[in-house]
Amino acid sequence: AVLNMYIDAGLESSDPYWAVVWPSAVALATFLLDQEPHLVKGKRVCDLGAGLGLGGIGAALAGAQEVMLYDNEGIALDCARRSVERNGLMLYAPQDNFGDLPATPFVEVEKMDWCDQRFKPREKFDMLVACDVLYQDAAVDPICSLVTRLVRPGGIFLLADPPERTPKNRKRFLETVGAEMISTTKTKINYCGDACELLIIKFKMPSSFK
């Protein structure tokens, strides 16, 4: 239905795949909520290519202080805003002025094209979470560039990815950024009635970027 909507609107080049809650997003949110909430507790976190926002919302529910959801699809971000509110989280708007940080985790939503070399966040994040962002060869270089702009030196990049999908792209990412792969966790989820195996990969960013 979403694809047909884009075709009818003459937007064939737009990405309709945000409309699916992919297994990697389910695995990432589950990992943060049930296994390692300490990774995000009290941290500033961004969700890159957030789609419907499940990974970032999972981080907020696990105790992150701030979460930014980045995606290039405006309709996806509208849906993510609704999900944030339905989960009882505070939705931040740029005009808001909280003064001291509120006790309740808050989530901000921003449209962003990861190929835009001019993009810079207001300040760097402690942690970046993402799902399936290295599946295309052409995505590796833009992601490498973006990660160094988004994550503070020594920060964490948590990636959810299918085990056999483009391991060469993960290797290329490591070599380009100079990151360290500090853990790889295999996890299984039930996805639409099927057992689905995913990797949750934890990268530590270098203490300084080239």
XYZ file of N, CA, C and O in Angstrom:
840
model
N 0.828 -1.195 0.000
C 0.000 0.000 0.000
C 0.870 1.256 0.000
O 0.572 2.224 -0.697
N 1.936 1.247 0.788
C 2.814 2.422 0.827
C 3.515 2.594 -0.515
O 3.633 3.714 -1.035
N 3.984 1.484 -1.111
C 4.630 1.561 -2.408
C 3.676 2.115 -3.456
O 4.047 2.982 -4.258
N 2.428 1.654 -3.438
C 1.440 2.163 -4.389
C 1.196 3.651 -4.182
O 1.006 4.411 -5.143
N 1.192 4.089 -2.922
C 1.004 5.499 -2.624
C 2.123 6.328 -3.236
O 1.887 7.379 -3.840
N 3.377 5.843 -3.099
C 4.502 6.565 -3.671
C 4.403 6.608 -5.200
O 4.678 7.636 -5.820
N 4.033 5.495 -5.810
C 3.911 5.444 -7.272
C 2.838 6.416 -7.746
O 3.040 7.179 -8.704
N 1.688 6.413 -7.070
C 0.592 7.310 -7.459
C 1.001 8.770 -7.322
O 0.522 9.639 -8.066
N 1.885 9.058 -6.354
C 2.330 10.439 -6.137
C 3.541 10.802 -6.992
O 4.059 11.921 -6.893
N 3.996 9.874 -7.854
C 5.159 10.130 -8.682
C 6.453 10.154 -7.912
O 7.415 10.825 -8.293
N 6.517 9.395 -6.809
C 7.702 9.384 -5.940
C 8.366 8.007 -5.955
O 8.734 7.464 -4.920
N 8.541 7.455 -7.157
C 9.083 6.105 -7.265
C 10.471 5.970 -6.659
O 10.883 4.881 -6.252
N 11.222 7.079 -6.592
C 12.575 7.012 -6.048
C 12.597 7.048 -4.517
O 13.646 6.875 -3.908
N 11.440 7.279 -3.889
C 11.393 7.302 -2.432
C 11.473 5.884 -1.877
O 11.272 4.910 -2.587
N 11.759 5.798 -0.598
C 11.989 4.496 0.044
C 10.761 4.078 0.842
O 10.473 4.665 1.883
N 10.031 3.047 0.385
C 8.847 2.613 1.128
C 9.151 1.589 2.219
O 8.251 1.180 2.953
N 10.416 1.178 2.341
C 10.719 0.044 3.205
C 10.707 0.397 4.695
O 10.758 -0.491 5.536
N 10.615 1.693 4.997
C 10.483 2.095 6.389
C 9.191 1.578 7.004
O 9.078 1.474 8.228
N 8.195 1.264 6.163
C 6.864 0.903 6.661
C 6.821 -0.495 7.274
O 5.800 -0.897 7.830
N 7.921 -1.237 7.182
C 8.004 -2.578 7.757
C 8.833 -2.522 9.037
O 9.872 -1.872 9.075
N 8.364 -3.176 10.090
C 9.195 -3.348 11.288
C 10.092 -4.558 11.016
O 9.664 -5.706 11.112
N 11.346 -4.299 10.680
C 12.254 -5.353 10.258
C 12.781 -6.141 11.458
O 12.843 -5.615 12.574
N 13.179 -7.389 11.251
C 13.670 -8.214 12.361
C 14.819 -7.570 13.138
O 14.895 -7.691 14.358
N 15.721 -6.889 12.429
C 16.861 -6.276 13.117
C 16.413 -5.239 14.137
O 17.014 -5.109 15.214
N 15.363 -4.474 13.812
C 14.862 -3.461 14.747
C 14.256 -4.117 15.983
O 14.444 -3.650 17.111
N 13.529 -5.207 15.777
C 12.949 -5.943 16.906
C 14.070 -6.487 17.799
O 14.027 -6.373 19.029
N 15.095 -7.066 17.160
C 16.210 -7.639 17.920
C 16.969 -6.569 18.701
O 17.342 -6.781 19.862
N 17.184 -5.415 18.089
C 17.924 -4.344 18.750
C 17.167 -3.817 19.965
O 17.729 -3.674 21.060
N 15.878 -3.527 19.783
C 15.083 -3.012 20.900
C 15.010 -4.033 22.034
O 15.128 -3.687 23.217
N 14.843 -5.310 21.691
C 14.774 -6.372 22.698
C 16.091 -6.492 23.450
O 16.119 -6.664 24.676
N 17.192 -6.399 22.721
C 18.524 -6.481 23.334
C 18.724 -5.361 24.357
O 19.197 -5.598 25.475
N 18.346 -4.145 23.996
C 18.534 -3.017 24.902
C 17.605 -3.097 26.115
O 18.002 -2.766 27.229
N 16.392 -3.551 25.902
C 15.432 -3.599 27.004
C 15.676 -4.776 27.942
O 15.565 -4.630 29.164
N 16.024 -5.933 27.379
C 16.066 -7.156 28.181
C 17.471 -7.616 28.572
O 17.626 -8.334 29.560
N 18.481 -7.227 27.802
C 19.817 -7.761 28.057
C 20.823 -6.718 28.542
O 21.530 -6.955 29.524
N 20.923 -5.585 27.871
C 21.971 -4.634 28.234
C 21.457 -3.196 28.307
O 21.973 -2.305 27.612
N 20.455 -2.943 29.146
C 19.966 -1.556 29.264
C 21.023 -0.599 29.795
O 20.934 0.618 29.557
N 22.040 -1.131 30.499
C 23.086 -0.260 31.038
C 23.858 0.458 29.938
O 24.475 1.504 30.183
N 23.837 -0.088 28.717
C 24.562 0.543 27.615
C 24.044 1.951 27.320
O 24.806 2.828 26.902
N 22.736 2.149 27.508
C 22.138 3.433 27.131
C 21.668 4.256 28.323
O 21.311 5.425 28.162
N 21.658 3.674 29.507
C 21.094 4.364 30.674
C 21.798 5.696 30.912
O 23.015 5.758 31.077
N 21.007 6.772 30.908
C 21.533 8.097 31.152
C 22.333 8.693 30.008
O 22.919 9.767 30.146
N 22.348 8.038 28.838
C 23.186 8.466 27.718
C 22.387 9.257 26.675
O 21.160 9.193 26.612
N 23.142 9.974 25.850
C 22.587 10.617 24.660
C 22.765 9.642 23.502
O 23.876 9.244 23.172
N 21.658 9.266 22.869
C 21.657 8.202 21.863
C 20.990 8.709 20.590
O 20.000 9.450 20.649
N 21.522 8.310 19.442
C 20.807 8.579 18.188
C 20.559 7.268 17.449
O 21.340 6.319 17.549
N 19.437 7.241 16.742
C 19.025 6.089 15.944
C 19.110 6.522 14.483
O 18.348 7.372 14.026
N 20.058 5.958 13.752
C 20.323 6.352 12.365
C 19.505 5.488 11.411
O 19.537 4.267 11.495
N 18.797 6.140 10.477
C 17.902 5.401 9.589
C 16.783 4.782 10.394
O 16.454 3.607 10.239
N 16.176 5.601 11.259
C 15.281 5.097 12.309
C 14.009 4.446 11.781
O 13.435 3.588 12.446
N 13.539 4.836 10.600
C 12.275 4.284 10.114
C 11.152 4.585 11.084
O 10.877 5.744 11.411
N 10.510 3.563 11.570
C 9.408 3.724 12.523
C 9.897 4.013 13.943
O 9.080 4.230 14.833
N 11.209 3.967 14.155
C 11.768 4.411 15.425
C 11.875 3.369 16.511
O 12.154 3.707 17.662
N 11.705 2.090 16.169
C 11.665 1.063 17.210
C 12.972 0.988 18.000
O 12.959 0.888 19.235
N 14.122 1.031 17.320
C 15.399 0.939 18.023
C 15.598 2.091 18.990
O 15.985 1.894 20.144
N 15.334 3.312 18.532
C 15.493 4.476 19.384
C 14.502 4.511 20.532
O 14.847 4.901 21.658
N 13.272 4.110 20.262
C 12.261 4.053 21.326
C 12.663 3.011 22.366
O 12.518 3.227 23.576
N 13.209 1.876 21.903
C 13.716 0.871 22.839
C 14.807 1.440 23.727
O 14.839 1.179 24.931
N 15.704 2.269 23.135
C 16.770 2.898 23.917
C 16.190 3.835 24.973
O 16.639 3.859 26.120
N 15.181 4.616 24.590
C 14.559 5.541 25.544
C 13.873 4.780 26.678
O 14.004 5.140 27.852
N 13.161 3.723 26.345
C 12.476 2.933 27.375
C 13.470 2.202 28.268
O 13.161 1.882 29.423
N 14.682 1.944 27.737
C 15.723 1.282 28.531
C 16.480 2.260 29.423
O 17.339 1.842 30.194
N 16.175 3.564 29.309
C 16.767 4.517 30.236
C 17.662 5.585 29.649
O 18.278 6.346 30.391
N 17.748 5.677 28.307
C 18.535 6.755 27.708
C 17.957 8.109 28.118
O 16.740 8.268 28.231
N 18.828 9.078 28.338
C 18.356 10.401 28.748
C 17.756 11.170 27.569
O 16.726 11.816 27.680
N 18.448 11.097 26.419
C 17.967 11.747 25.207
C 18.105 10.765 24.050
O 19.085 10.022 23.982
N 17.147 10.810 23.129
C 17.240 9.994 21.921
C 16.855 10.860 20.725
O 15.831 11.549 20.745
N 17.678 10.810 19.688
C 17.369 11.478 18.426
C 17.077 10.418 17.372
O 17.872 9.478 17.190
N 15.946 10.545 16.699
C 15.601 9.653 15.599
C 15.879 10.375 14.286
O 15.277 11.410 13.998
N 16.796 9.831 13.481
C 17.143 10.415 12.185
C 16.629 9.525 11.060
O 16.882 8.316 11.046
N 15.952 10.112 10.104
C 15.578 9.391 8.882
C 15.325 10.423 7.788
O 15.063 11.597 8.067
N 15.358 9.957 6.543
C 15.145 10.856 5.405
C 13.708 10.843 4.912
O 13.369 11.609 4.010
N 12.882 9.961 5.480
C 11.496 9.846 5.032
C 10.570 10.547 6.025
O 10.404 10.103 7.159
N 9.956 11.643 5.565
C 9.096 12.424 6.443
C 7.909 11.650 6.983
O 7.527 11.815 8.148
N 7.309 10.788 6.159
C 6.146 10.023 6.615
C 6.553 9.036 7.706
O 5.834 8.830 8.682
N 7.724 8.440 7.538
C 8.230 7.531 8.568
C 8.386 8.263 9.892
O 8.017 7.742 10.959
N 8.925 9.472 9.851
C 9.136 10.230 11.080
C 7.817 10.657 11.720
O 7.716 10.731 12.953
N 6.805 10.929 10.903
C 5.473 11.222 11.464
C 4.952 10.015 12.246
O 4.394 10.165 13.343
N 5.136 8.827 11.676
C 4.715 7.605 12.374
C 5.543 7.406 13.648
O 5.010 7.003 14.689
N 6.848 7.703 13.563
C 7.714 7.551 14.738
C 7.278 8.493 15.856
O 7.280 8.111 17.036
N 6.886 9.718 15.519
C 6.413 10.668 16.537
C 5.213 10.088 17.290
O 5.126 10.178 18.515
N 4.289 9.511 16.540
C 3.104 8.927 17.174
C 3.499 7.768 18.097
O 2.925 7.596 19.183
N 4.466 6.969 17.651
C 4.914 5.843 18.482
C 5.577 6.335 19.763
O 5.398 5.737 20.824
N 6.347 7.402 19.651
C 6.981 7.985 20.837
C 5.921 8.370 21.863
O 6.013 8.029 23.050
N 4.902 9.068 21.410
C 3.855 9.523 22.324
C 3.050 8.369 22.891
O 2.703 8.357 24.078
N 2.764 7.369 22.057
C 1.978 6.216 22.526
C 2.729 5.401 23.572
O 2.121 4.704 24.387
N 4.058 5.495 23.552
C 4.869 4.778 24.539
C 5.130 5.614 25.784
O 5.932 5.227 26.637
N 4.450 6.750 25.911
C 4.549 7.555 27.121
C 5.833 8.334 27.255
O 6.191 8.768 28.358
N 6.543 8.542 26.149
C 7.803 9.275 26.172
C 7.568 10.740 25.804
O 6.606 11.075 25.113
N 8.452 11.600 26.254
C 8.337 13.021 25.979
C 8.915 13.319 24.605
O 10.061 12.977 24.309
N 8.119 13.948 23.746
C 8.565 14.312 22.409
C 9.083 15.741 22.446
O 8.360 16.674 22.794
N 10.339 15.909 22.105
C 11.002 17.213 22.172
C 10.856 17.926 20.838
O 10.983 17.311 19.769
N 10.586 19.216 20.882
C 10.588 20.053 19.692
C 11.655 21.119 19.870
O 11.921 21.559 20.998
N 12.301 21.572 18.780
C 13.404 22.528 18.912
C 13.054 23.793 19.683
O 13.920 24.398 20.315
N 11.782 24.201 19.652
C 11.409 25.422 20.363
C 11.236 25.203 21.865
O 11.103 26.149 22.632
N 11.236 23.934 22.303
C 11.088 23.657 23.733
C 12.327 24.131 24.491
O 13.445 24.069 23.994
N 12.114 24.569 25.719
C 13.220 24.971 26.573
C 13.014 24.340 27.945
O 12.229 24.819 28.750
N 13.695 23.229 28.174
C 13.496 22.480 29.407
C 14.326 23.039 30.571
O 14.079 22.700 31.714
N 15.334 23.880 30.247
C 16.250 24.271 31.317
C 17.084 23.059 31.694
O 17.759 22.467 30.855
N 17.012 22.655 32.964
C 17.663 21.416 33.358
C 16.996 20.248 32.653
O 15.784 20.267 32.384
N 17.758 19.189 32.359
C 17.196 18.035 31.663
C 16.072 17.420 32.485
O 16.200 17.254 33.699
N 14.937 17.089 31.856
C 13.832 16.487 32.590
C 14.169 15.077 33.053
O 15.025 14.416 32.476
N 13.481 14.618 34.095
C 13.704 13.269 34.602
C 13.229 12.229 33.596
O 13.795 11.153 33.469
N 12.155 12.557 32.872
C 11.618 11.636 31.866
C 12.485 11.670 30.614
O 12.806 12.751 30.126
N 12.904 10.519 30.079
C 13.659 10.537 28.822
C 12.859 11.244 27.732
O 11.634 11.139 27.682
N 13.545 11.980 26.890
C 12.825 12.627 25.813
C 13.424 12.249 24.463
O 14.595 11.900 24.358
N 12.584 12.324 23.446
C 12.942 11.877 22.111
C 12.717 13.027 21.138
O 11.683 13.703 21.186
N 13.679 13.234 20.269
C 13.573 14.244 19.220
C 13.600 13.528 17.878
O 14.205 12.469 17.727
N 12.938 14.113 16.892
C 12.837 13.524 15.560
C 13.345 14.549 14.555
O 12.937 15.712 14.596
N 14.235 14.119 13.663
C 14.787 15.061 12.691
C 15.009 14.380 11.345
O 15.530 13.265 11.282
N 14.620 15.078 10.293
C 14.861 14.565 8.943
C 16.318 14.799 8.569
O 16.863 15.892 8.781
N 16.942 13.772 8.009
C 18.357 13.880 7.674
C 18.700 12.915 6.545
O 18.291 11.754 6.571
N 19.437 13.408 5.568
C 19.940 12.587 4.465
C 21.371 12.199 4.803
O 22.248 13.052 4.931
N 21.623 10.891 4.967
C 22.957 10.495 5.414
C 24.038 10.686 4.347
O 25.224 10.532 4.622
N 23.641 11.062 3.126
C 24.639 11.380 2.094
C 25.007 12.867 2.082
O 25.864 13.282 1.299
N 24.369 13.650 2.938
C 24.633 15.081 2.998
C 25.905 15.333 3.815
O 25.899 15.240 5.042
N 26.991 15.647 3.129
C 28.271 15.838 3.802
C 28.298 17.104 4.663
O 29.204 17.292 5.476
N 27.314 17.983 4.487
C 27.288 19.226 5.271
C 26.641 19.028 6.632
O 26.746 19.902 7.494
N 25.996 17.892 6.838
C 25.238 17.702 8.075
C 26.156 17.574 9.285
O 27.148 16.853 9.264
N 25.792 18.276 10.372
C 26.461 18.117 11.660
C 25.414 18.206 12.759
O 24.538 19.068 12.708
N 25.476 17.327 13.759
C 24.545 17.433 14.887
C 24.916 18.617 15.768
O 26.032 19.146 15.684
N 23.982 19.034 16.608
C 24.279 20.141 17.528
C 25.429 19.776 18.458
O 26.259 20.598 18.789
N 25.452 18.543 18.914
C 26.578 18.006 19.670
C 26.617 16.501 19.456
O 25.611 15.887 19.085
N 27.775 15.898 19.698
C 27.921 14.480 19.401
C 27.236 13.626 20.463
O 27.036 14.043 21.603
N 26.906 12.400 20.058
C 26.179 11.478 20.915
C 27.133 10.492 21.587
O 28.200 10.178 21.069
N 26.685 9.975 22.738
C 27.450 8.925 23.415
C 27.365 7.609 22.657
O 28.309 6.804 22.681
N 26.233 7.414 21.981
C 25.981 6.114 21.360
C 25.094 6.269 20.135
O 24.168 7.086 20.119
N 25.402 5.496 19.120
C 24.581 5.425 17.915
C 24.043 4.009 17.792
O 24.788 3.044 17.972
N 22.757 3.877 17.509
C 22.171 2.569 17.224
C 21.635 2.590 15.793
O 21.181 3.621 15.307
N 21.711 1.450 15.127
C 21.252 1.372 13.742
C 20.963 -0.076 13.373
O 21.522 -1.004 13.965
N 20.110 -0.239 12.387
C 19.724 -1.574 11.900
C 19.880 -1.615 10.385
O 19.385 -0.716 9.686
N 20.573 -2.615 9.899
C 20.629 -2.871 8.456
C 21.158 -1.698 7.636
O 20.730 -1.499 6.499
N 22.086 -0.908 8.176
C 22.524 0.269 7.430
C 23.723 0.010 6.522
O 24.089 0.866 5.715
N 24.357 -1.171 6.646
C 25.534 -1.467 5.830
C 25.247 -2.510 4.756
O 26.161 -3.130 4.222
N 23.949 -2.696 4.426
C 23.603 -3.778 3.505
C 23.968 -3.465 2.062
O 24.169 -4.368 1.252
N 24.081 -2.192 1.692
C 24.474 -1.828 0.335
C 25.930 -1.364 0.337
O 26.347 -0.599 1.203
N 26.689 -1.813 -0.674
C 28.090 -1.407 -0.763
C 28.222 0.115 -0.790
O 29.128 0.681 -0.175
N 27.305 0.767 -1.506
C 27.382 2.220 -1.667
C 27.099 2.974 -0.374
O 27.391 4.169 -0.281
N 26.536 2.293 0.620
C 26.197 2.962 1.876
C 27.377 3.054 2.829
O 27.367 3.865 3.759
N 28.418 2.255 2.609
C 29.496 2.155 3.600
C 30.221 3.478 3.783
O 30.410 3.956 4.917
N 30.638 4.108 2.695
C 31.392 5.365 2.819
C 30.567 6.469 3.471
O 31.066 7.154 4.381
N 29.305 6.703 3.049
C 28.513 7.719 3.752
C 28.310 7.414 5.230
O 28.357 8.323 6.064
N 28.118 6.129 5.579
C 27.936 5.773 6.992
C 29.229 6.024 7.769
O 29.208 6.551 8.882
N 30.360 5.674 7.186
C 31.641 5.923 7.855
C 31.816 7.403 8.150
O 32.216 7.798 9.255
N 31.531 8.232 7.160
C 31.660 9.676 7.341
C 30.700 10.185 8.400
O 31.060 11.003 9.257
N 29.487 9.683 8.367
C 28.456 10.173 9.278
C 28.722 9.752 10.722
O 28.519 10.535 11.654
N 29.168 8.526 10.912
C 29.424 8.035 12.271
C 30.464 8.907 12.974
O 30.335 9.224 14.162
N 31.489 9.331 12.250
C 32.518 10.165 12.871
C 31.981 11.541 13.236
O 32.539 12.217 14.116
N 30.894 11.973 12.577
C 30.276 13.261 12.914
C 29.238 13.131 14.018
O 28.964 14.092 14.728
N 28.664 11.946 14.164
C 27.582 11.758 15.123
C 28.050 11.296 16.496
O 27.465 11.659 17.515
N 29.082 10.448 16.532
C 29.475 9.785 17.781
C 30.749 10.417 18.332
O 31.702 10.659 17.591
N 30.759 10.667 19.624
C 31.952 11.226 20.259
C 33.099 10.209 20.195
O 32.862 8.994 20.143
N 34.344 10.681 20.205
C 35.476 9.743 20.272
C 35.342 8.820 21.484
O 35.018 9.261 22.588
N 35.547 7.535 21.254
C 35.408 6.552 22.326
C 33.983 6.114 22.563
O 33.733 5.261 23.427
N 33.032 6.671 21.797
C 31.631 6.287 21.946
C 31.338 4.935 21.319
O 32.224 4.269 20.764
N 30.082 4.523 21.390
C 29.671 3.180 20.961
C 28.711 3.260 19.774
O 27.820 4.104 19.726
N 28.918 2.376 18.824
C 28.002 2.169 17.704
C 27.463 0.754 17.833
O 28.212 -0.211 17.776
N 26.142 0.634 18.023
C 25.501 -0.667 18.174
C 24.705 -0.968 16.913
O 23.744 -0.260 16.589
N 25.104 -2.007 16.202
C 24.518 -2.358 14.912
C 23.799 -3.690 15.000
O 24.368 -4.680 15.473
N 22.561 -3.746 14.531
C 21.833 -5.007 14.381
C 21.845 -5.377 12.904
O 21.497 -4.556 12.055
N 22.233 -6.617 12.608
C 22.438 -7.027 11.224
C 22.217 -8.533 11.098
O 22.564 -9.291 12.013
N 21.672 -9.004 9.970
C 21.617 -10.450 9.736
C 23.034 -11.018 9.629
O 23.929 -10.351 9.094
N 23.272 -12.237 10.106
C 24.644 -12.774 10.180
C 25.375 -12.850 8.855
O 26.557 -12.529 8.778
N 24.685 -13.270 7.810
C 25.377 -13.534 6.547
C 25.307 -12.369 5.573
O 25.778 -12.481 4.449
N 24.711 -11.273 5.977
C 24.554 -10.162 5.038
C 25.807 -9.285 5.035
O 26.164 -8.694 6.029
N 26.455 -9.226 3.897
C 27.590 -8.340 3.621
C 28.583 -8.196 4.768
O 28.845 -7.077 5.243
N 29.171 -9.276 5.243
C 30.236 -9.139 6.262
C 31.405 -8.306 5.750
O 32.101 -7.673 6.537
N 31.601 -8.305 4.428
C 32.703 -7.503 3.878
C 32.459 -6.017 4.107
O 33.412 -5.235 4.266
N 31.194 -5.604 4.153
C 30.904 -4.189 4.406
C 31.174 -3.824 5.869
O 31.625 -2.717 6.172
N 30.899 -4.754 6.773
C 31.228 -4.505 8.179
C 32.745 -4.396 8.359
O 33.237 -3.560 9.120
N 33.480 -5.261 7.663
C 34.948 -5.212 7.736
C 35.466 -3.894 7.179
O 36.366 -3.265 7.757
N 34.890 -3.471 6.064
C 35.313 -2.204 5.453
C 35.025 -1.024 6.375
O 35.813 -0.092 6.493
N 33.884 -1.068 7.053
C 33.544 -0.017 8.012
C 34.600 0.052 9.116
O 35.096 1.129 9.460
N 34.943 -1.098 9.685
C 35.945 -1.149 10.748
C 37.268 -0.537 10.308
O 37.874 0.266 11.027
N 37.727 -0.928 9.126
C 39.018 -0.469 8.639
C 39.003 1.021 8.328
O 39.984 1.728 8.584
N 37.889 1.517 7.789
C 37.815 2.918 7.386
C 37.750 3.847 8.597
O 38.441 4.867 8.661
N 36.920 3.493 9.568
C 36.709 4.357 10.728
C 37.798 4.156 11.780
O 38.085 5.048 12.576
N 38.416 2.975 11.792
C 39.382 2.663 12.833
C 38.717 2.245 14.123
O 39.284 2.384 15.210
N 37.489 1.721 14.010
C 36.744 1.289 15.191
C 37.226 -0.082 15.652
O 37.909 -0.808 14.929
N 36.824 -0.445 16.859
C 37.133 -1.757 17.429
C 35.827 -2.522 17.627
O 34.884 -1.994 18.220
N 35.752 -3.739 17.120
C 34.577 -4.578 17.356
C 34.761 -5.251 18.714
O 35.587 -6.135 18.862
N 34.012 -4.793 19.717
C 34.271 -5.282 21.066
C 33.368 -6.445 21.471
O 33.689 -7.162 22.424
N 32.263 -6.646 20.772
C 31.448 -7.838 21.058
C 30.485 -8.090 19.915
O 30.073 -7.168 19.202
N 30.151 -9.350 19.737
C 29.133 -9.763 18.776
C 28.217 -10.756 19.479
O 28.674 -11.789 19.964
N 26.942 -10.422 19.558
C 25.967 -11.269 20.246
C 24.979 -11.833 19.227
O 24.356 -11.084 18.482
N 24.872 -13.168 19.191
C 23.856 -13.797 18.349
C 22.555 -13.890 19.138
O 22.550 -14.300 20.297
N 21.484 -13.495 18.516
C 20.192 -13.542 19.186
C 19.135 -14.060 18.225
O 19.251 -13.884 17.012
N 18.134 -14.708 18.770
C 17.028 -15.209 17.957
C 15.733 -14.565 18.415
O 15.493 -14.399 19.612
N 14.920 -14.174 17.440
C 13.610 -13.627 17.744
C 12.556 -14.377 16.946
O 12.854 -15.028 15.946
N 11.336 -14.292 17.405
C 10.202 -14.805 16.642
C 9.667 -13.668 15.788
O 9.215 -12.651 16.304
N 9.755 -13.836 14.477
C 9.344 -12.771 13.564
C 8.277 -13.319 12.628
O 8.554 -14.165 11.784
N 7.067 -12.882 12.832
C 5.931 -13.334 12.012
C 5.811 -14.860 12.020
O 5.534 -15.481 10.979
N 6.075 -15.461 13.168
C 5.933 -16.897 13.308
C 7.162 -17.701 12.963
O 7.162 -18.930 13.129
N 8.217 -17.049 12.490
C 9.447 -17.744 12.117
C 10.584 -17.354 13.064
O 10.658 -16.209 13.515
N 11.477 -18.311 13.337
C 12.674 -18.013 14.121
C 13.660 -17.273 13.228
O 13.945 -17.701 12.109
N 14.163 -16.163 13.714
C 15.051 -15.319 12.918
C 16.302 -15.018 13.746
O 16.199 -14.540 14.874
N 17.476 -15.301 13.177
C 18.733 -15.070 13.886
C 19.354 -13.751 13.439
O 19.439 -13.454 12.250
N 19.786 -12.964 14.399
C 20.404 -11.664 14.129
C 21.700 -11.523 14.922
O 21.893 -12.202 15.924
N 22.552 -10.614 14.454
C 23.744 -10.232 15.199
C 23.538 -8.843 15.797
O 23.030 -7.939 15.135
N 23.939 -8.673 17.042
C 24.028 -7.358 17.660
C 25.518 -7.095 17.852
O 26.176 -7.758 18.660
N 26.058 -6.156 17.093
C 27.499 -5.923 17.059
C 27.796 -4.590 17.743
O 27.197 -3.560 17.424
N 28.736 -4.641 18.667
C 29.106 -3.444 19.419
C 30.484 -2.978 18.950
O 31.476 -3.695 19.084
N 30.528 -1.779 18.374
C 31.775 -1.168 17.942
C 32.134 -0.034 18.899
O 31.272 0.758 19.281
N 33.409 0.058 19.254
C 33.885 1.202 20.022
C 34.645 2.125 19.078
O 35.555 1.695 18.368
N 34.255 3.399 19.072
C 34.913 4.362 18.212
C 36.312 4.686 18.743
O 36.586 4.614 19.942
N 37.233 5.051 17.849
C 38.584 5.391 18.301
C 38.590 6.644 19.173
O 37.616 7.417 19.175
N 39.642 6.841 19.916
C 39.733 8.003 20.829
C 39.884 9.305 20.067
O 39.664 10.383 20.609
N 40.262 9.222 18.804
C 40.279 10.400 17.927
C 40.018 9.917 16.514
O 40.355 8.787 16.162
N 39.385 10.780 15.719
C 39.057 10.423 14.354
C 40.060 11.070 13.399
O 40.577 12.158 13.650
N 40.311 10.361 12.294
C 41.230 10.885 11.284
C 40.642 12.122 10.625
O 39.456 12.203 10.419
